[in-house]
Coordinates of C-alpha atoms and ligand atoms in Angstrom, one line a residue:
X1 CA 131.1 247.5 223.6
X2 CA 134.1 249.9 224.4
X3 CA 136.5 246.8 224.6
X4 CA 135.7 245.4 221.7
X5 CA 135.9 249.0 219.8
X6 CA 139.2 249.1 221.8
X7 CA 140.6 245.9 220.2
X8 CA 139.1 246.2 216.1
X9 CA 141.1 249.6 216.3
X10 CA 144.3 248.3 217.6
X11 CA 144.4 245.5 215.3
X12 CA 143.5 248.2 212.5
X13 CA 146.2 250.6 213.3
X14 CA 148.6 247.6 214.5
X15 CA 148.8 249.6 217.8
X16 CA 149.9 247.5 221.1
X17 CA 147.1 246.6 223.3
X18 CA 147.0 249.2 226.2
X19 CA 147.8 247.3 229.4
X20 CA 144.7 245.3 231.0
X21 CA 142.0 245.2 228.2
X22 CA 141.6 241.5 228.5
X23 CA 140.4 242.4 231.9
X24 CA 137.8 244.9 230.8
X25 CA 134.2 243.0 230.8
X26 CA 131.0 243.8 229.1
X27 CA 128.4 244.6 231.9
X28 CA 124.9 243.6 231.4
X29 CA 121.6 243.2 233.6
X30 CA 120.7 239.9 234.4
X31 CA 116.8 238.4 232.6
X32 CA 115.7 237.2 235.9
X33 CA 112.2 234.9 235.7
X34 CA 109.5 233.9 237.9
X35 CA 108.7 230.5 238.5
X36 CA 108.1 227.9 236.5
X37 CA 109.9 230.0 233.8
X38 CA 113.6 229.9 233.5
X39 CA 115.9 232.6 231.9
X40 CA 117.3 231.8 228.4
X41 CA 120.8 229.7 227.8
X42 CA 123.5 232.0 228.0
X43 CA 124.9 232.6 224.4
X44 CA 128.5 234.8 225.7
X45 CA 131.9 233.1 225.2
X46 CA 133.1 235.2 227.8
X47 CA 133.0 236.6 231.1
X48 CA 130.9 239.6 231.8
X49 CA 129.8 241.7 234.8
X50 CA 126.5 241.1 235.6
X51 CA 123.9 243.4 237.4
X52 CA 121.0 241.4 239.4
X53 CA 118.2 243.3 241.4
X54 CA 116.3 241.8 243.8
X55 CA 113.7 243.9 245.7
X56 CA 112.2 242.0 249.0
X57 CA 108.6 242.7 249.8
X58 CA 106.2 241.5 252.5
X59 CA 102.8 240.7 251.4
X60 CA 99.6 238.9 251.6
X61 CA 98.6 235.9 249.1
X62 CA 97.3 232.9 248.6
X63 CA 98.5 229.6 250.5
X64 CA 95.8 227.4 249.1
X65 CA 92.1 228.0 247.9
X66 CA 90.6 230.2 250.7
X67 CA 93.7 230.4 252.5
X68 CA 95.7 233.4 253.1
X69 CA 99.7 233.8 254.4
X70 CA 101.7 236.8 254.9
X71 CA 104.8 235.5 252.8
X72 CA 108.2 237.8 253.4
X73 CA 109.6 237.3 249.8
X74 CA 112.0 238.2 247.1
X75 CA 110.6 239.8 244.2
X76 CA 106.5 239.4 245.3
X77 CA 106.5 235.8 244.9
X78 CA 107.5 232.5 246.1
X79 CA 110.0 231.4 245.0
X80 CA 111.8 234.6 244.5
X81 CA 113.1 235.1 240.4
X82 CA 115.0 232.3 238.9
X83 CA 119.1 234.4 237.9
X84 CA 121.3 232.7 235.8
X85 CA 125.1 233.4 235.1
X86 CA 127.8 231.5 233.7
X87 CA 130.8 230.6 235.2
X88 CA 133.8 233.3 235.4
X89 CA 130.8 236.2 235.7
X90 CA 131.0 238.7 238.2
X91 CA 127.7 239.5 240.0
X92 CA 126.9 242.6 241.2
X93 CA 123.7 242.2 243.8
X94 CA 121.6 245.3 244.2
X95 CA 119.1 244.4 247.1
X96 CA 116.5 246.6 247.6
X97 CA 114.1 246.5 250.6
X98 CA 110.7 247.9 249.9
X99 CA 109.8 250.8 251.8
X100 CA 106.5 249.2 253.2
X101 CA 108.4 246.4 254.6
X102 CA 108.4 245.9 258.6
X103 CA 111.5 243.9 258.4
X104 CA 115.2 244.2 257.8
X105 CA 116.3 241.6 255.0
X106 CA 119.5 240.3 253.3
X107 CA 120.5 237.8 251.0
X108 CA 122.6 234.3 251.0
X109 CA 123.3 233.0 248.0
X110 CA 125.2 229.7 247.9
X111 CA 126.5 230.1 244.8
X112 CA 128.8 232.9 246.7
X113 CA 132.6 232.4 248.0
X114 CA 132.6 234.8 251.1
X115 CA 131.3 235.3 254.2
X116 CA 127.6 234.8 254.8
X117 CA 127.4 233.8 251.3
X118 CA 126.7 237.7 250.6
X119 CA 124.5 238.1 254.1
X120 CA 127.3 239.8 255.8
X121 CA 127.2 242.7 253.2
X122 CA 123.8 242.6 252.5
X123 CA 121.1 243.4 255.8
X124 CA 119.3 246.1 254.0
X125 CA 116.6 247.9 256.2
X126 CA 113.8 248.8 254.8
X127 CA 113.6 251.8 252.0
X128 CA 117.0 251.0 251.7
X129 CA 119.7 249.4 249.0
X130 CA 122.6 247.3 249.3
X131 CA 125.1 246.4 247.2
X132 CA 128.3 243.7 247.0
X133 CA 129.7 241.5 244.3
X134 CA 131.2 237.7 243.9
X135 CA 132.7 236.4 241.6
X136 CA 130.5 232.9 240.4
X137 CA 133.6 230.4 240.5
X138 CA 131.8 227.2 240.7
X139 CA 129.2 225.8 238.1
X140 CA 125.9 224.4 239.8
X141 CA 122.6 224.8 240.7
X142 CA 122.5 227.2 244.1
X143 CA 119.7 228.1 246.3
X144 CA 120.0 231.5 247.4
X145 CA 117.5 233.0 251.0
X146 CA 117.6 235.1 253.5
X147 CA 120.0 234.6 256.6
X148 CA 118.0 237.8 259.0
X149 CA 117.4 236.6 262.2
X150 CA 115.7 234.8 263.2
X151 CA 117.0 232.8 260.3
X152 CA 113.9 230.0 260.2
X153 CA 111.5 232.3 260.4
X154 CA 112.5 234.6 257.4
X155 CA 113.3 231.1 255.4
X156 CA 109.9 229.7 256.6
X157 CA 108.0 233.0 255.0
X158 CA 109.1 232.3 252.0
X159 CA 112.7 234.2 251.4
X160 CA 114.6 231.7 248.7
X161 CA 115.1 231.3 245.3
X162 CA 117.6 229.4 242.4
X163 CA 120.6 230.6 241.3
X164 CA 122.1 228.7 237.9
X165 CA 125.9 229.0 237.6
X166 CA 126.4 227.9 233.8
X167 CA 129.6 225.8 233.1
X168 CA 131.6 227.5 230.2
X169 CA 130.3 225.2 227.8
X170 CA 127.0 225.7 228.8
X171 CA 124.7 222.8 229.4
X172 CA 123.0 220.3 227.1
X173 CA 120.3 221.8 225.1
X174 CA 116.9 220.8 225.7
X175 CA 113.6 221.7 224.3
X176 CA 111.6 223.1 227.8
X177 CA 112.8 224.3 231.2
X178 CA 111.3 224.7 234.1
X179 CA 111.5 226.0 237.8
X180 CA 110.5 224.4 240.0
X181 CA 110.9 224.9 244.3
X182 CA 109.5 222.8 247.3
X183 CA 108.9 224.4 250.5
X184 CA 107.0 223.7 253.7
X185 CA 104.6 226.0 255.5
X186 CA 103.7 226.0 259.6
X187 CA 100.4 227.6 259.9
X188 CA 98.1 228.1 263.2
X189 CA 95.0 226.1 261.6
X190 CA 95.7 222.7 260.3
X191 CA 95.4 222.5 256.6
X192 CA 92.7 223.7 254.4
X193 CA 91.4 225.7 257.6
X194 CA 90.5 229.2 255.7
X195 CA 91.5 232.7 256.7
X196 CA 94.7 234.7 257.3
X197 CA 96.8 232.2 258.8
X198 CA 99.5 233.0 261.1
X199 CA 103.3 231.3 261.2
X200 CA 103.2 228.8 264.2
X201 CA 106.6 228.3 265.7
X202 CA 106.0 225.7 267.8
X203 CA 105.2 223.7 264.6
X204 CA 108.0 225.1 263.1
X205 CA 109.8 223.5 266.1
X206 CA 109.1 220.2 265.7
X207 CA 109.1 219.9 261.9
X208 CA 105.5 219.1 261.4
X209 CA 104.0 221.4 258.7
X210 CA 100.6 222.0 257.5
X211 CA 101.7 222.3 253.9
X212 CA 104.5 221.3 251.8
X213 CA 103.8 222.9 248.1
X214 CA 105.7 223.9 245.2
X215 CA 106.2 226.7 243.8
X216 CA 105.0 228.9 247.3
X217 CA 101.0 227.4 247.1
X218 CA 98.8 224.6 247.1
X219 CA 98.0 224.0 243.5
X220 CA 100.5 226.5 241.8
X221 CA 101.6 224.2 238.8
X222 CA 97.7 222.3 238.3
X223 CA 95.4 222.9 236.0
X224 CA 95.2 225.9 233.9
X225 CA 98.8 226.6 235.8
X226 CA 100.4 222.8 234.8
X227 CA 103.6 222.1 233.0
X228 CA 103.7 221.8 229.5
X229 CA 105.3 220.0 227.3
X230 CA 104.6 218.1 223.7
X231 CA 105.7 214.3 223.3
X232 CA 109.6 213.6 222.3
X233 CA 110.7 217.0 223.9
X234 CA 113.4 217.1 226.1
X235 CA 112.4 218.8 229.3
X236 CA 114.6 220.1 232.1
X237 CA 113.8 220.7 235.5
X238 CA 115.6 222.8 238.3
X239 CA 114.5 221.9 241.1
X240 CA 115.1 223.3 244.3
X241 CA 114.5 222.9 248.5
X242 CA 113.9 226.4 250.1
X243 CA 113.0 224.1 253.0
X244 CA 113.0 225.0 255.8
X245 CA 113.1 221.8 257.2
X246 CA 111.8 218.5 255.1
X247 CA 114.3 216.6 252.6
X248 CA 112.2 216.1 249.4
X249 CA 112.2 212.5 247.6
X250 CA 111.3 214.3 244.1
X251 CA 110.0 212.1 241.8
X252 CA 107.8 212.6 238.8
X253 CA 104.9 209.9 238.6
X254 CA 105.1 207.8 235.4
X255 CA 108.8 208.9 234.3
X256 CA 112.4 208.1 234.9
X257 CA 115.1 210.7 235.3
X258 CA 117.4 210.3 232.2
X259 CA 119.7 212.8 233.9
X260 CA 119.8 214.6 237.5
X261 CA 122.8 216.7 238.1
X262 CA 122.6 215.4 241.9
X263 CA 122.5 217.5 244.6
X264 CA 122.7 220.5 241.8
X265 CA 126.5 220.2 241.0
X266 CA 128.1 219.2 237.7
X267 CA 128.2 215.1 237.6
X268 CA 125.3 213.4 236.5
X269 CA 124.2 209.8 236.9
X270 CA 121.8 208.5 234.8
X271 CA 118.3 206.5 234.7
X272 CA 116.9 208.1 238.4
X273 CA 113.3 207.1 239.6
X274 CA 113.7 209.5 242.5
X275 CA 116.7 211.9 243.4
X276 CA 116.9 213.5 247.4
X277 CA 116.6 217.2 247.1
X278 CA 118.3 218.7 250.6
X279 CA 116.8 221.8 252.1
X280 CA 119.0 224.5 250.9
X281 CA 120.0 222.1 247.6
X282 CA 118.7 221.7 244.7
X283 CA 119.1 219.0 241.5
X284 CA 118.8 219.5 238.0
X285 CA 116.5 216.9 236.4
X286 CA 116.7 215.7 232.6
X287 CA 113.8 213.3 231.1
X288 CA 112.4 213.1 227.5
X289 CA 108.7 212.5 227.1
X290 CA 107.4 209.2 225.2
X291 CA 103.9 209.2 226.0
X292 CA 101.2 211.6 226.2
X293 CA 99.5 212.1 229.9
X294 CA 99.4 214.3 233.0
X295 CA 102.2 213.3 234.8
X296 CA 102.3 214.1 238.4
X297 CA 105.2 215.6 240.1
X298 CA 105.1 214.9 243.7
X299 CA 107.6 214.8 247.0
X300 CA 107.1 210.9 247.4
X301 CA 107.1 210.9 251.0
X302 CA 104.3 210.2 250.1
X303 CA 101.4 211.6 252.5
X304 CA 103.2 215.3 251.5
X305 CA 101.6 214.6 248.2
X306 CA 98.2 213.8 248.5
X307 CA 97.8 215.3 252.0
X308 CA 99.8 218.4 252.2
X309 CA 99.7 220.1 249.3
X310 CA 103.2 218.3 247.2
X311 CA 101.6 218.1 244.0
X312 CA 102.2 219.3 240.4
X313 CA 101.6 218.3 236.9
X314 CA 103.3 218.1 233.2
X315 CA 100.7 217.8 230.9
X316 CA 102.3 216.4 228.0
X317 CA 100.4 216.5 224.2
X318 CA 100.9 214.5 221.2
X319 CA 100.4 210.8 219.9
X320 CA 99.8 208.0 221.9
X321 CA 103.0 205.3 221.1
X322 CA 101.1 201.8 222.4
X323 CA 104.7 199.9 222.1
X324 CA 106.1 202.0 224.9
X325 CA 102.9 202.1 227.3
X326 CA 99.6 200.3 225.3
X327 CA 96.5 201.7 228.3
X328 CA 94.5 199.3 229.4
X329 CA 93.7 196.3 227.5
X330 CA 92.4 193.7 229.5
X331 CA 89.9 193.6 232.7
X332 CA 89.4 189.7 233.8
X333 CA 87.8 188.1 236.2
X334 CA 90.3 186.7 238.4
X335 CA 89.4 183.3 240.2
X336 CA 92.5 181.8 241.6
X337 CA 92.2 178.0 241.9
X338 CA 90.1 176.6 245.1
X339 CA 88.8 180.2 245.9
X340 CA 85.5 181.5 244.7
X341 CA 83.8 184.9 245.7
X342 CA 81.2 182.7 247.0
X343 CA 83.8 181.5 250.2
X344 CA 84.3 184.9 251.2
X345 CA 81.0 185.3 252.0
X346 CA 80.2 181.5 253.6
X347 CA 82.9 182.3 256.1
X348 CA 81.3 185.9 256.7
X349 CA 78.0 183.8 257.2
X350 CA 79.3 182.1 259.8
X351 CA 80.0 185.3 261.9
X352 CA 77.6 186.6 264.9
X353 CA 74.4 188.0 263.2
X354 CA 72.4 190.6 265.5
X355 CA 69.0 190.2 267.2
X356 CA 67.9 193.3 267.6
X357 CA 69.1 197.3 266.4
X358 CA 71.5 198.0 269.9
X359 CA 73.1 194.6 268.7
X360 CA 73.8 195.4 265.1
X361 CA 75.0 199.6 266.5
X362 CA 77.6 197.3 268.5
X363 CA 78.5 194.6 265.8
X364 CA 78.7 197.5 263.1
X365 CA 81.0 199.6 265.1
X366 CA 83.8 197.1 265.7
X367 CA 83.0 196.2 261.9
X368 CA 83.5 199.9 261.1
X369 CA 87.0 199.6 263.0
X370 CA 88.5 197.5 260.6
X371 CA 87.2 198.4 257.3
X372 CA 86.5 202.3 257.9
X373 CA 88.2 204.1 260.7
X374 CA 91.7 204.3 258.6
X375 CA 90.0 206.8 256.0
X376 CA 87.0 208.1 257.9
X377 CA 88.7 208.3 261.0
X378 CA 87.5 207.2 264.8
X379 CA 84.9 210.0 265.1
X380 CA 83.7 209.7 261.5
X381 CA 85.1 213.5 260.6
X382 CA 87.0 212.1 257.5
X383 CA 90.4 214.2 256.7
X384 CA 90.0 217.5 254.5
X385 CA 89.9 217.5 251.0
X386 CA 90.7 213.6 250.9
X387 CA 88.1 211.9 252.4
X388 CA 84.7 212.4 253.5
X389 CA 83.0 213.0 257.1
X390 CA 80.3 210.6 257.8
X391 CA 78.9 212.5 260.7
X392 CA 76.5 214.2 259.5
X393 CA 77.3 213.4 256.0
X394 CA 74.0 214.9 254.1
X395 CA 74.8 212.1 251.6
X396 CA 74.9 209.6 253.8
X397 CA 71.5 210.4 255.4
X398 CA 69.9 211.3 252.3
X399 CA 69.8 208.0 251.0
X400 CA 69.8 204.7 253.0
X401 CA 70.1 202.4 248.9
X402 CA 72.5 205.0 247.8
X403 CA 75.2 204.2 251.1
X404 CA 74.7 200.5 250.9
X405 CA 75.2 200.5 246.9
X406 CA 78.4 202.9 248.1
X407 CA 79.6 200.4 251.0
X408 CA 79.3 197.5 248.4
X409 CA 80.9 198.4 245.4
X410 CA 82.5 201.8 246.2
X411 CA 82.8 205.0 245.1
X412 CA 84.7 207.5 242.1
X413 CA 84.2 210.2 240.9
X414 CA 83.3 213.6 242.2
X415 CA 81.1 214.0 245.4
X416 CA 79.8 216.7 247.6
X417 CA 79.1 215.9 251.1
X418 CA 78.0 219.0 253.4
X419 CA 78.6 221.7 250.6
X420 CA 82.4 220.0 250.3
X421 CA 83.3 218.2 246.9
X422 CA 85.8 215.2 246.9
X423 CA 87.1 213.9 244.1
X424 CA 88.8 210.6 244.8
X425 CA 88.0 206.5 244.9
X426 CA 86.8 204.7 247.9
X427 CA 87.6 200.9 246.9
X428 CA 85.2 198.7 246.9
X429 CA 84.7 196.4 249.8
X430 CA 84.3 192.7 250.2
X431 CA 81.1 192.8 253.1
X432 CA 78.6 190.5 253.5
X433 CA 75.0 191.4 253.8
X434 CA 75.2 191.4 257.4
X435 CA 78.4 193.2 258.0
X436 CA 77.1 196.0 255.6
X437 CA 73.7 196.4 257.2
X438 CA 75.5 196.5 260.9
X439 CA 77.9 199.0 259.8
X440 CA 75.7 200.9 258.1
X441 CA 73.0 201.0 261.2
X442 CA 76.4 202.2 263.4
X443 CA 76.8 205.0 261.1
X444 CA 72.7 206.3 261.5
X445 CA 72.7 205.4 264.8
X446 CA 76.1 207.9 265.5
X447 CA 77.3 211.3 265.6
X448 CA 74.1 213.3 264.6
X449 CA 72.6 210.8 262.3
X450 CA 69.7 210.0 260.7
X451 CA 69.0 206.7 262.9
X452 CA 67.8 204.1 260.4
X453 CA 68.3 200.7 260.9
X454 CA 69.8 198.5 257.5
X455 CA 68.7 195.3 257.6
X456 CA 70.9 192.1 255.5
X457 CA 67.5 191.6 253.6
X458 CA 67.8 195.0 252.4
X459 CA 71.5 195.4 251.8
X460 CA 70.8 192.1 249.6
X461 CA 68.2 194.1 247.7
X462 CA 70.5 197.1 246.5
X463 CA 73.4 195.1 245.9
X464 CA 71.3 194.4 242.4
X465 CA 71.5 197.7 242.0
X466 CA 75.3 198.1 241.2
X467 CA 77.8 200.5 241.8
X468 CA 76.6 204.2 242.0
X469 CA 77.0 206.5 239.3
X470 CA 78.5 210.0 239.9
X471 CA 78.3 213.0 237.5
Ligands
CU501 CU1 114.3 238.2 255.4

């Protein structure tokens, strides 16, 4: 305000400027954000001094449904608040370390020129303040996390955030923008194993986490908590890697990348199906919206995803344009020449059939090897939250019709086996009577079950049933 008071009155009164005005900036307090929201574009033409405070806390919240984690953050959540600047600003950092906290903290923010990237002047016991300033010289996307020893650990507990360096000219204008930060977790229990879960550095060690999420939690942006966006907007994405370990292949299921400002810096490439986000890096993503749909946002290393926790959505509204994607419109029968259904079940014909119940337990289980054991596993136990155990399945022993119809023609749709509900598709397999009813009279006669036998004659009789219904 003063300066520009200072320079309508000299120009009024034709008075020389007093030495150094130009140099004088307007100070403000940076509008920091919590993910998935983003700060407004800056609007200034100039420079200004810029106060940004960041309090670290330590606390305990949720990791995933029923799971609880001690994260060591900035600003009570994971990632830490979203700041943005514009190029030419000086930042002045005010980090404040909560009282209650057992650690000592500090910040790095790559966006800084200087030692430590701002750690060297920053290690800020706790009930204490510190204070330093940069000056932002280069436009980009930055991570910014905490460099206390021991380094991984403090990064691992969730201590990083984004910093946006606006160029001059600001960026392109777009219609939504949205935060969005990847990160892994090492916990004592393997996933979905409930409780307060402790960091495991051994894990931690050998880069094998239990959880790779965005946004600091299994489901943060699903659901209720999805994206939004309405069809022909232009959405932006900042998208960053606290790490602390795993490269992220970011890639947004059922779009192309119009824009990414690789690697977070200032040239962009266009038309990008999936851009590398390093741990400590970030990219800016730019995509317009055709078509109405959840779109899934996923690290496609792929197992990440649908295993780990990598998953978010954009739910985008608005009116279906069938020139750019039409849905489904067609569901043949496909008969390729000098193949019918009918030969895959001659040559299954022709295969050993069992005389007698220990036969068919043996025949079924190496049958079970090759068309079960990758999803249900060796021991039947299925995988949390993606697919089903079989031993002791109450589903599976409830209803010897139901498993066959299952076995024959699959299985979508939501389903609750021992007080668990799965909500995924189990393809339909090509079995013949025989194979069925042996793996079938395996699965009774194993791990706790119900010990039927499943005869072919039987399996024959449900397979008129169809494919089982789920509500
Ligand atoms: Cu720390």
């Amino acid at each position: 305000m003063r300066s520009h008071l200072m320079l309508f009155l000299s120009a009024m009164l034709l008075l020389p400027l007093p030495a150094g005005a130009q140099e004088v900036m307007e100070e403000e307090t940076a509008v920091v954000t919590y993910a998935p929201e983003v700060p407004p574009a800056i609007t200034r033409k100039k420079p200004a001094k810029v106060i940004v405070k960041i309090e670290t806390r330590e606390l305990v919240a949720r990791l995933a449904d029923g799971v609880e984690y001690t994260f060591w953050t900035f600003g009570g959540t994971v990632p830490g608040p979203f700041v943005r600047v514009r190029t030419g600003d000086l930042v002045e950092v005010h980090l404040s370390n909560h009282p209650d906290s057992k650690m000592p903290h500090n910040i790095d923010l790559h966006a800084v020129t200087g030692p430590g990237g701002g750690a060297a002047s920053t290690f800020t016991a706790p009930g204490h303040t510190s204070i330093f300033s940069f000056k932002a010289l280069n436009p980009g996307l930055y991570v910014y996390h905490c460099a206390t020893a021991p380094v991984g650990m403090h990064v691992a507990n969730g201590m990083y955030g984004l910093i946006l360096v606006e160029p001059e000219e600001g960026l392109p204008k777009v219609d939504r923008e949205y935060y969005v930060m990847q990160s892994e977790f090492y916990t004592k229990d393997k996933y979905g194993t409930a409780g307060l879960q402790p960091f495991d550095m051994e894990k931690a060690l050998k880069e094998q986490p239990d959880y790779v999420v965005f946004n600091g939690s299994v489901g943060a942006l699903s659901g209720d908590a999805a994206l939004q966006a309405n069809v022909g907007e232009k959405i932006r994405l900042y998208v960053g890697n606290g790490g602390p370990n795993l490269v992220s292949s970011f890639h947004v299921i059922g779009e192309i990348f119009d824009k990414v400002y690789g690697e977070g810096g200032t040239a962009a490439s266009d038309n990008i199906q999936t851009t590398l986000v390093p741990a400590g890096g970030s990219a800016i993503t730019d995509f317009k919206v055709d078509v109405p749909g959840t779109y899934i946002i996923v690290d496609h290393s792929i197992f990440r995803a649908f295993n780990k926790g990598a998953v978010a959505q954009l739910k985008v509204s608005g009116p279906e344009n069938k020139e750019i994607y039409s849905g489904k419109i067609g569901d043949e029968v496909y008969l390729p020449e000098g193949s019918t259904l009918q030969s895959i079940f001659q040559e299954s014909s022709s295969r050993p059939s069992a005389s007698s119940k220990e036969e068919r337990i043996k025949l079924g289980e190496s049958a079970y090897k090759t068309n079960c054991m990758a999803c249900h596993q060796s021991g039947g136990q299925g995988i949390p939250s993606a697919f089903p155990p079989l031993a002791g399945s109450d589903f599976l022993n409830a209803d010897p019709n139901r498993a066959i119809r299952v076995l024959l023609h699959g299985l979508s749709g939501p389903v609750k086996v021992n007080g668990e509900t799965y909500d995924s598709v189990m393809p339909a397999l090509q079995l013949a009577d025989e194979e069925a009813a042996n793996i079938l009279t395996y699965l009774y006669n194993s791990w706790g079950n119900a010990g039927h036998e499943i005869t072919p004659e039987q399996v024959a009789e449900a397979r008129k049933a169809g494919k089982v219904e789920n509500s």
